[in-house]
Short mmCIF file of C-alpha atoms and ligand atoms in Angstrom, two decimals:
data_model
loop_
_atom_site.label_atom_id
_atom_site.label_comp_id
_atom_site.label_asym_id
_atom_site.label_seq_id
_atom_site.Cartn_x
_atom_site.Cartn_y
_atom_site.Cartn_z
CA UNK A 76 25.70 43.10 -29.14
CA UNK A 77 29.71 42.09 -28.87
CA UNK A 78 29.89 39.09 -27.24
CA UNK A 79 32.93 37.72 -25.87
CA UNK A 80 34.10 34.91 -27.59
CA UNK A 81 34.09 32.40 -25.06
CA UNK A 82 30.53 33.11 -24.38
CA UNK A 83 29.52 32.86 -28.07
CA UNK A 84 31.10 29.28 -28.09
CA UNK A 85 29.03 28.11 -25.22
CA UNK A 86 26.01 29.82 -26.66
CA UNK A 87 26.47 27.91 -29.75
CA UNK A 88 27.20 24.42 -27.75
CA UNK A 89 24.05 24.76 -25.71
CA UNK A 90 21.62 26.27 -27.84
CA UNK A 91 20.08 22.81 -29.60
CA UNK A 92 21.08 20.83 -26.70
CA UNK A 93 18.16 19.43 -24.60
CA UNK A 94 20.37 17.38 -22.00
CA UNK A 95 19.85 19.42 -18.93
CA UNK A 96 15.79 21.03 -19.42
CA UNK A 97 14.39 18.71 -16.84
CA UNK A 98 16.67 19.91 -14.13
CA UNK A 99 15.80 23.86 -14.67
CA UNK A 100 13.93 24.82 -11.42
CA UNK A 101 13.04 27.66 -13.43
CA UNK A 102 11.44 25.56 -16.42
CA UNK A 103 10.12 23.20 -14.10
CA UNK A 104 7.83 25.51 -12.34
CA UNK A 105 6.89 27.29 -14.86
CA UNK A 106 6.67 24.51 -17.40
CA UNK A 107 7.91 26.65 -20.08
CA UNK A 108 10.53 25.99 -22.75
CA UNK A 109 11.38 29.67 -22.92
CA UNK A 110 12.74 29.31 -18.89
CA UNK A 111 15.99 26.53 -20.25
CA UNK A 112 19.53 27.28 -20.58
CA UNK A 113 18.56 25.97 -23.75
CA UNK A 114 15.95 28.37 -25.16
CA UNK A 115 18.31 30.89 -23.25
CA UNK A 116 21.12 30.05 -25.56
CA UNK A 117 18.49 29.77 -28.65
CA UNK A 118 17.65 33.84 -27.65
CA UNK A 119 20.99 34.85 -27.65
CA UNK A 120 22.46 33.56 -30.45
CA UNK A 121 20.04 35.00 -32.42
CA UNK A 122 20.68 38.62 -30.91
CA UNK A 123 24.77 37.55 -31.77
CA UNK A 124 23.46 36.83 -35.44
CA UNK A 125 21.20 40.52 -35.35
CA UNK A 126 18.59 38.93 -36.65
CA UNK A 127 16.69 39.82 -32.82
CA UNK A 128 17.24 43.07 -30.94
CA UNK A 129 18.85 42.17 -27.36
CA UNK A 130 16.01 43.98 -26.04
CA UNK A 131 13.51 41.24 -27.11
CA UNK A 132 15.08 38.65 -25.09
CA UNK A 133 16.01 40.54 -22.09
CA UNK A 134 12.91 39.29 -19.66
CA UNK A 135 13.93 35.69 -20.51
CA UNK A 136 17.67 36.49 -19.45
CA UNK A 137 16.34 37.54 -16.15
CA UNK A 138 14.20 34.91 -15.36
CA UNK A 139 17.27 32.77 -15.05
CA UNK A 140 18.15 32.62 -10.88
CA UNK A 141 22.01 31.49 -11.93
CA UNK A 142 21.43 28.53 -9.80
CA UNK A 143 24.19 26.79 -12.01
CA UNK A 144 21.86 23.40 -11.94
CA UNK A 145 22.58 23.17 -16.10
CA UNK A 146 26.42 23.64 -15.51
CA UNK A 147 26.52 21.06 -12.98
CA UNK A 148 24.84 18.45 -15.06
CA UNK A 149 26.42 19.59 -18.40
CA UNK A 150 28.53 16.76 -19.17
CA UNK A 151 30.34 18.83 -21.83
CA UNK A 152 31.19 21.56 -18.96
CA UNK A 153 29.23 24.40 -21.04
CA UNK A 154 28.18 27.22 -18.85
CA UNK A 155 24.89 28.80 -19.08
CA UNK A 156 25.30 30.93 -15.96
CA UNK A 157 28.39 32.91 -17.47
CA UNK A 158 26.38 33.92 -21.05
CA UNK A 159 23.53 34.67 -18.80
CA UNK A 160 25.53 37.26 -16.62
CA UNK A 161 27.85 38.46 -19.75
CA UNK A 162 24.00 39.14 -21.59
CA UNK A 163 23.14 41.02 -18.34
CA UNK A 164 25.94 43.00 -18.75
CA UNK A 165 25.79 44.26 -22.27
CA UNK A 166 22.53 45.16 -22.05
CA UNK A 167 22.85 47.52 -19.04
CA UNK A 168 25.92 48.98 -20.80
CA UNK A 169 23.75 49.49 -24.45
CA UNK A 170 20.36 50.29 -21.71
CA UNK A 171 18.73 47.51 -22.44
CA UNK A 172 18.22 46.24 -18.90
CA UNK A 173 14.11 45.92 -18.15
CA UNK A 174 12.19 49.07 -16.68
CA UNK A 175 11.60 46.39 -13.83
CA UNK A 176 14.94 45.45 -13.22
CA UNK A 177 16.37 49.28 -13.31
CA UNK A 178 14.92 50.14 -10.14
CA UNK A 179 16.67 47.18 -8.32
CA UNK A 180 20.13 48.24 -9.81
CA UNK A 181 19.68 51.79 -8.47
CA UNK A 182 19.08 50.65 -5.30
CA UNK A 183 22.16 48.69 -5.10
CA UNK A 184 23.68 51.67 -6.22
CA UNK A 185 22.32 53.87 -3.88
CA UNK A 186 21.54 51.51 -0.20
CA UNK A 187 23.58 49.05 -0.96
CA UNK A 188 20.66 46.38 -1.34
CA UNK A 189 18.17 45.72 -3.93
CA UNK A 190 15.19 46.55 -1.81
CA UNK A 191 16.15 50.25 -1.23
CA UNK A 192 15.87 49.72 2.00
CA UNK A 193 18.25 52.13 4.92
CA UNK A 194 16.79 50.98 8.22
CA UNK A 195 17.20 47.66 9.62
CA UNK A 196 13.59 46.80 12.52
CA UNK A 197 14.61 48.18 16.40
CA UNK A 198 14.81 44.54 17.44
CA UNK A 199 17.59 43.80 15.41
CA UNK A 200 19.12 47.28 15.82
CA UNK A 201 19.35 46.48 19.74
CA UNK A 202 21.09 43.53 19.24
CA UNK A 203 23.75 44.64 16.41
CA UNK A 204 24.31 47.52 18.82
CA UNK A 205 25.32 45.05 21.88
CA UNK A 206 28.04 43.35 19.40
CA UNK A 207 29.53 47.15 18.63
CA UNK A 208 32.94 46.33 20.17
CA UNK A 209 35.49 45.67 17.53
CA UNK A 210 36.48 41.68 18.44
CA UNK A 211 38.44 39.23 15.85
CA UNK A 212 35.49 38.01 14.95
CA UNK A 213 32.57 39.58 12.48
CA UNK A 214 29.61 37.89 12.00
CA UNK A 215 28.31 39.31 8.05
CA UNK A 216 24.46 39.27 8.37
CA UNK A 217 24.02 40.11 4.52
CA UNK A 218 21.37 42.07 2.72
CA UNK A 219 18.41 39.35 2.43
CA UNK A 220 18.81 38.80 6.73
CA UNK A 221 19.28 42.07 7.74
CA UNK A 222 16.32 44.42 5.59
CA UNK A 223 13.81 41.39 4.68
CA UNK A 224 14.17 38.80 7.15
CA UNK A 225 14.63 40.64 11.08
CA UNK A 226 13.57 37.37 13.24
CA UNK A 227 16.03 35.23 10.89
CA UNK A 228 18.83 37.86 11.45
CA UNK A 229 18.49 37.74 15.24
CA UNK A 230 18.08 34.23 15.29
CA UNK A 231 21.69 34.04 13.61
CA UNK A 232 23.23 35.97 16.30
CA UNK A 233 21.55 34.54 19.30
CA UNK A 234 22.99 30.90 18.32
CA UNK A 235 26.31 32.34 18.76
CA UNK A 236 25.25 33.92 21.91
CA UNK A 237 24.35 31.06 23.06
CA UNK A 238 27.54 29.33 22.15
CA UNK A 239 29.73 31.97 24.17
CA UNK A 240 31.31 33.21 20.69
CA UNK A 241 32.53 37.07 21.08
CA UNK A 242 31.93 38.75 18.21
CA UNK A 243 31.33 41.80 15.95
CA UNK A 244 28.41 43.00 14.17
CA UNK A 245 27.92 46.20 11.88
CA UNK A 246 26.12 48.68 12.77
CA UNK A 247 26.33 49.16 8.54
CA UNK A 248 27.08 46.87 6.89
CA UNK A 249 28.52 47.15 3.13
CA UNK A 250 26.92 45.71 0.25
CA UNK A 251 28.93 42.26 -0.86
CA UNK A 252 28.36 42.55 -4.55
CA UNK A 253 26.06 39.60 -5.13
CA UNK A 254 23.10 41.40 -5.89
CA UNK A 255 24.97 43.60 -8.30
CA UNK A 256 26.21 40.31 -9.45
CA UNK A 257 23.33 38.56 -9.89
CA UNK A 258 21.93 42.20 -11.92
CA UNK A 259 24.30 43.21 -14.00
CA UNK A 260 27.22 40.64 -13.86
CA UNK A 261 30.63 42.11 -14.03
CA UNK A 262 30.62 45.45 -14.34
CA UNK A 263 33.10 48.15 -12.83
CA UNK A 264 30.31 49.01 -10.08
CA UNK A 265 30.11 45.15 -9.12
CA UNK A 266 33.79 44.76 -8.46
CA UNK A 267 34.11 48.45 -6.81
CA UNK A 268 30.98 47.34 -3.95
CA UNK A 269 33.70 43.79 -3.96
CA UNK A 270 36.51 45.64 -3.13
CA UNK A 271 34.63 48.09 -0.21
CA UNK A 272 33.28 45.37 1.33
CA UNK A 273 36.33 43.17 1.03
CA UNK A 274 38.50 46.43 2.44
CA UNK A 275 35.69 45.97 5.82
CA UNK A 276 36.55 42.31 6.31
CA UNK A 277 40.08 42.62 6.14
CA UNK A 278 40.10 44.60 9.60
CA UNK A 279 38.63 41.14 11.19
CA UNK A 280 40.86 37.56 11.52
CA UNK A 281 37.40 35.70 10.86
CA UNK A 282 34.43 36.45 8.86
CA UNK A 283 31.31 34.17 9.52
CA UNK A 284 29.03 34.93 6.68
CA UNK A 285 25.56 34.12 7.67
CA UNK A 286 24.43 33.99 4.16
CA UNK A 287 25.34 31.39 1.43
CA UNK A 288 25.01 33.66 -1.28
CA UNK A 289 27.34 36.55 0.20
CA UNK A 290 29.94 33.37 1.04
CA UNK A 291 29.87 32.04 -2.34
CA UNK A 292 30.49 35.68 -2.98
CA UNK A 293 33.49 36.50 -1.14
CA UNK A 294 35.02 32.48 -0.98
CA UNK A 295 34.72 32.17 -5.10
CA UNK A 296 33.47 35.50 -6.87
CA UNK A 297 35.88 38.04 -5.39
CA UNK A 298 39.26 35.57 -6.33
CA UNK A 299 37.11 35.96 -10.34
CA UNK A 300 37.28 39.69 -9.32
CA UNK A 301 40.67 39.61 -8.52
CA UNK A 302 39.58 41.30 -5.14
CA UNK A 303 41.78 40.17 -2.12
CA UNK A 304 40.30 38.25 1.63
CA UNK A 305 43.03 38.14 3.69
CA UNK A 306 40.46 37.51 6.35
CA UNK A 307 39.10 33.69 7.43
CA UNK A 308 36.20 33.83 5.84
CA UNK A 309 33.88 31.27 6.90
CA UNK A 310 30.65 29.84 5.94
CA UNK A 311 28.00 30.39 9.27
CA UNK A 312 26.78 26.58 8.84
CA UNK A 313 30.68 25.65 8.96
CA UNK A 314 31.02 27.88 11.74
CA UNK A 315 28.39 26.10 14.09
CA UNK A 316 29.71 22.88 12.82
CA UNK A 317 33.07 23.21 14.25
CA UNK A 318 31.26 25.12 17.84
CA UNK A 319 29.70 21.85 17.87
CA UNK A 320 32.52 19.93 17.36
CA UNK A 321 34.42 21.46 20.40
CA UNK A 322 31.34 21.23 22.69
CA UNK A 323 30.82 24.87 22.79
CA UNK A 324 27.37 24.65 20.95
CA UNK A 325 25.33 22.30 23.63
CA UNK A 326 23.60 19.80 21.38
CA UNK A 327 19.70 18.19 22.50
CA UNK A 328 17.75 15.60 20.26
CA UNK A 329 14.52 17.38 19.58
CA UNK A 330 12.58 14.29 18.24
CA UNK A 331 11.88 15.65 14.96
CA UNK A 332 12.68 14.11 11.61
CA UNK A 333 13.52 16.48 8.95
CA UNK A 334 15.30 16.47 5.52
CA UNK A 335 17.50 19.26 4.76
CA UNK A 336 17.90 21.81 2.02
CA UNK A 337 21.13 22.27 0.58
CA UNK A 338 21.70 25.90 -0.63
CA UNK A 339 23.69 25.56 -3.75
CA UNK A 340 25.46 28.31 -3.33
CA UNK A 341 27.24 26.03 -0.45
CA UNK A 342 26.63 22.66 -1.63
CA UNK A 343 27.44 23.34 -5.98
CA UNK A 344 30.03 26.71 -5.86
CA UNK A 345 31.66 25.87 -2.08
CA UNK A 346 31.65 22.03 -2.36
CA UNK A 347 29.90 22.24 1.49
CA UNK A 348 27.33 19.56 2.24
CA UNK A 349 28.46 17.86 5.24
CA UNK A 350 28.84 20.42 8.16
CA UNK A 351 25.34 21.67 7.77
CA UNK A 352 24.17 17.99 8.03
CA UNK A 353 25.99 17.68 10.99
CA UNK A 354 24.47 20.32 12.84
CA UNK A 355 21.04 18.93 11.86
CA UNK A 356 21.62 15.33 13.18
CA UNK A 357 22.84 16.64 16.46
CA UNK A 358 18.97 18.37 17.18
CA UNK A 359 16.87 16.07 14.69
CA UNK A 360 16.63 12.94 12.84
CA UNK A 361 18.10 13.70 9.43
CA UNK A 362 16.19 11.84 6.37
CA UNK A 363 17.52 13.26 2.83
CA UNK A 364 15.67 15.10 0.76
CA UNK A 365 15.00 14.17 -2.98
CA UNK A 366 17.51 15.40 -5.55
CA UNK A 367 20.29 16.60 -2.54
CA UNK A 368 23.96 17.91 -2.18
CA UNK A 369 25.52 19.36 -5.48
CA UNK A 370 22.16 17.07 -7.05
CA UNK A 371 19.67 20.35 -5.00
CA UNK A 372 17.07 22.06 -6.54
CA UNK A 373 16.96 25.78 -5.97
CA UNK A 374 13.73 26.75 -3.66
CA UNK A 375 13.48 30.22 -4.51
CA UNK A 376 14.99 33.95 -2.72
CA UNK A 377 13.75 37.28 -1.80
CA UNK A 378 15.50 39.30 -4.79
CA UNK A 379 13.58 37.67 -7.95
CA UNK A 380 10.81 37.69 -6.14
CA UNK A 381 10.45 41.20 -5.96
CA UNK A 382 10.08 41.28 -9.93
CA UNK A 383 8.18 37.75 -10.54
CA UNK A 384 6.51 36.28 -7.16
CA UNK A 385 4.11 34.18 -8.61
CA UNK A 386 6.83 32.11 -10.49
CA UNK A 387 9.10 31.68 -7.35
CA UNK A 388 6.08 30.66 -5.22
CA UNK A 389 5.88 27.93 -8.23
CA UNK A 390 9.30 27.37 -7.58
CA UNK A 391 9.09 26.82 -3.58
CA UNK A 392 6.10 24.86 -3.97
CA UNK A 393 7.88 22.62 -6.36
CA UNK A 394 10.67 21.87 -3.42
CA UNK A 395 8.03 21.25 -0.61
CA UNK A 396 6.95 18.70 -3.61
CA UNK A 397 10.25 16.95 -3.51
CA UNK A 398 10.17 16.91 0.31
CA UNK A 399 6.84 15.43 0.40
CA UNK A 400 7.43 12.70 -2.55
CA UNK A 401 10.24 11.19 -0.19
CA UNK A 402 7.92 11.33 2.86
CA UNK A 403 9.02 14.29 4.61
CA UNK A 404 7.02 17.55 6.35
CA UNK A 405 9.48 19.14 7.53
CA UNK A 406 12.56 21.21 5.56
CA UNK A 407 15.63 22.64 7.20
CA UNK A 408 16.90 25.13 5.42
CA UNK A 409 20.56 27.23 5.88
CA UNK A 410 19.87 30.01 3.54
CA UNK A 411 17.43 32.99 4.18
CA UNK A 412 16.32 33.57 0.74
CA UNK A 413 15.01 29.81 0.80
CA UNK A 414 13.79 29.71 4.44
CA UNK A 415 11.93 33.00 3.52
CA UNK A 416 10.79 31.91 0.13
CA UNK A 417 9.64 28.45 0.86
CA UNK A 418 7.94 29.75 4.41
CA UNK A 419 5.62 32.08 2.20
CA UNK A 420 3.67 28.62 0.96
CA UNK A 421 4.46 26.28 3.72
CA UNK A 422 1.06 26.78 5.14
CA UNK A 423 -0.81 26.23 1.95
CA UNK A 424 1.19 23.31 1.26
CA UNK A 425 0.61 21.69 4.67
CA UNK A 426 4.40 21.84 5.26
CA UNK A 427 6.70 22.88 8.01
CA UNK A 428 9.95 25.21 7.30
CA UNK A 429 12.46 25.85 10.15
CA UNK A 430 16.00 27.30 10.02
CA UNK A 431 19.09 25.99 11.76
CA UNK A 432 18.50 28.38 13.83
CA UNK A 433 15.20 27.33 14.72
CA UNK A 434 16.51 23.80 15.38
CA UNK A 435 19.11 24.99 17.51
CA UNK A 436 17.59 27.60 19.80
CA UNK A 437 14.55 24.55 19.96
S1 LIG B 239 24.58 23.36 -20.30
FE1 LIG B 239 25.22 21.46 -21.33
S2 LIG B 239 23.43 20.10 -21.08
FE2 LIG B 239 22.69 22.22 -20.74
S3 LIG B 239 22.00 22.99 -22.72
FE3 LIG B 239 24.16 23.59 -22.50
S4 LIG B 239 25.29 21.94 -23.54
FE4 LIG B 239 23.23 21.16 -23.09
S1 LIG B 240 21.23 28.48 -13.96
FE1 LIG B 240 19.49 27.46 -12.99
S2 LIG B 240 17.71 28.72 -13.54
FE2 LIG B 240 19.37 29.28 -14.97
S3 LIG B 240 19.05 27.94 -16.75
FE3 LIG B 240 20.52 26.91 -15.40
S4 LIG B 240 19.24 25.53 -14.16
FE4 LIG B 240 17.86 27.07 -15.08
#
């Protein structure tokens, strides 16, 4: 395996470097050294010294979610996330890449999403077919919402019914280029799925992207791409923040006290944390949740678990931990891939997940 220089120096910085294990979510769940940036680093450098095919350490390469936890607390400013991705990479260009994580890449390939999925449920249909007419405003649903999470997706658009917002949403949508991101890291395929999608949002003045992991893509991956926004794109939780802000989004105390869950894509990559807290105090009493802001804790999403459940069900039941240790029973969450993730548990952990949404539409 050639490995780019850069990466082999931040291999060989992290690899007998314990500093940031205990803020894995990954390691935490599963309790296993293996799951660190650490052990990660350990892996590869061996494969970089051949004395380890790539192909032995390519489950252990996926079971990192790129949450970027380890970067933010790496006082040194090593990055596992980048060797991670650049690993990903070379082994889909030598085929290398798991049987189980093949299928996933095809689909991207082929659908656009992960899940191979081409039909979106009638419900949600119906509704993306009222917002048809071009207006300067799109509203991105994203992969997660639109084939794995219907009510969520609908949800999403009925708040800015309800705030009077006109608005566009596709019929087809194109992929963003996170999931092949997140697969297979930069490869030609990632950045040519970019630069479609990017060519779609150009026709609108604003782009509200409903989910955090498509806005970290198009606010911060496609300038790494070199692919060009000339479009507003904005963040949906941002969005709501500012129809709040000029009354247009009519605001009720609900009674509830909740803590909410900051998605890192929003509160590490985008530097976000306030707007979504001001939506939630304007419906609910906001407590904060342990470890919070750039400090989160990743609570799982729809795409890993598709190839290990039972460790992201570890991972979501870790979160409703946190939430619980500082008193709380009720999470808001912004992203789908959490609200999904952490709903599958919520009843066997005695715990209540809502959405914005949720909070919003009361
Ligand atoms: S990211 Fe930083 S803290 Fe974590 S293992 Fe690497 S060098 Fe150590
Ligand atoms: S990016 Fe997240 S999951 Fe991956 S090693 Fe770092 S903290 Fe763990």
């Amino acid at each position: 395996m050639i490995m780019s220089e850069k990466s082999k120096q931040h291999v060989d910085s992290c690899r007998f470097c314990w500093m940031c294990h205990h803020i894995c979510p990954i390691g935490n769940a599963t309790g296993q050294e293996r799951n660190t940036a650490r052990a990660r680093a350990l892996g590869i450098s061996l494969v970089n010294r051949e004395a380890i095919d790539l192909s032995e350490i390519m489950d252990n390469i996926y079971e990192c979610c790129t949450c970027g936890a380890c970067v933010h607390d790496c006082v040194t400013g090593w990055d596992p996330v980048m060797f991670t991705k650049e690993t990903r990479l070379k082994a889909a260009l030598e085929d290398k890449t798991p049987d189980y994580i093949k299928p996933l890449i095809a689909n991207c390939l082929a659908t656009g999403n992960a899940y191979g999925k081409t039909e979106i449920c009638d419900r949600l249909a119906q509704s993306v077919k009222a917002h048809a007419d071009k207006k300067d405003i799109l509203l991105f649903l994203g992969a997660d919402a639109r084939f794995m999470a219907c009510e969520q997706a609908l949800k999403a658009i009925k708040v800015l019914e309800k705030a009077g917002v006109e608005f566009t949403v596709l019929e087809k949508e194109p992929a963003s280029g996170v999931q092949l991101d997140f697969l297979i890291g930069a490869a030609n395929e990632t950045k040519a799925q970019m630069e479609e999608c990017a060519e779609v949002l150009n026709k609108y003045k604003t782009v509200v992207l409903y989910d955090p992991n498509d806005a970290k893509a198009v606010k911060q991956l496609y300038k790494e791409y070199g692919v060009e926004v000339a479009a507003n794109a904005v963040t949906y939780t941002s969005f709501l923040a500012d129809l709040i802000k000029e009354g247009k989004l009519e605001t009720k105390q609900s009674g509830r006290t909740v803590v909410f869950q900051d998605p890192y894509q929003l509160s590490r990559d985008l530097e976000e944390t306030e707007e979504a807290r001001e939506i939630v105090k304007a419906y609910a009493k906001l407590d904060e949740m342990l470890l919070n802001r750039a400090e989160t804790v990743w609570a799982g999403n729809i795409l890993m678990a598709q190839y290990m459940p039972e460790v992201i069900k570890l991972v979501a039941k870790r979160r409703i931990f946190n939430a619980k240790s500082v008193g709380a029973n009720t999470i808001v969450t912004a992203s789908v891939a959490e609200y999904v993730s952490l709903k599958a548990v919520a009843e066997e952990e005695n715990s209540e997940i809502i959405s914005i949404e949720d909070l919003i539409l009361g």
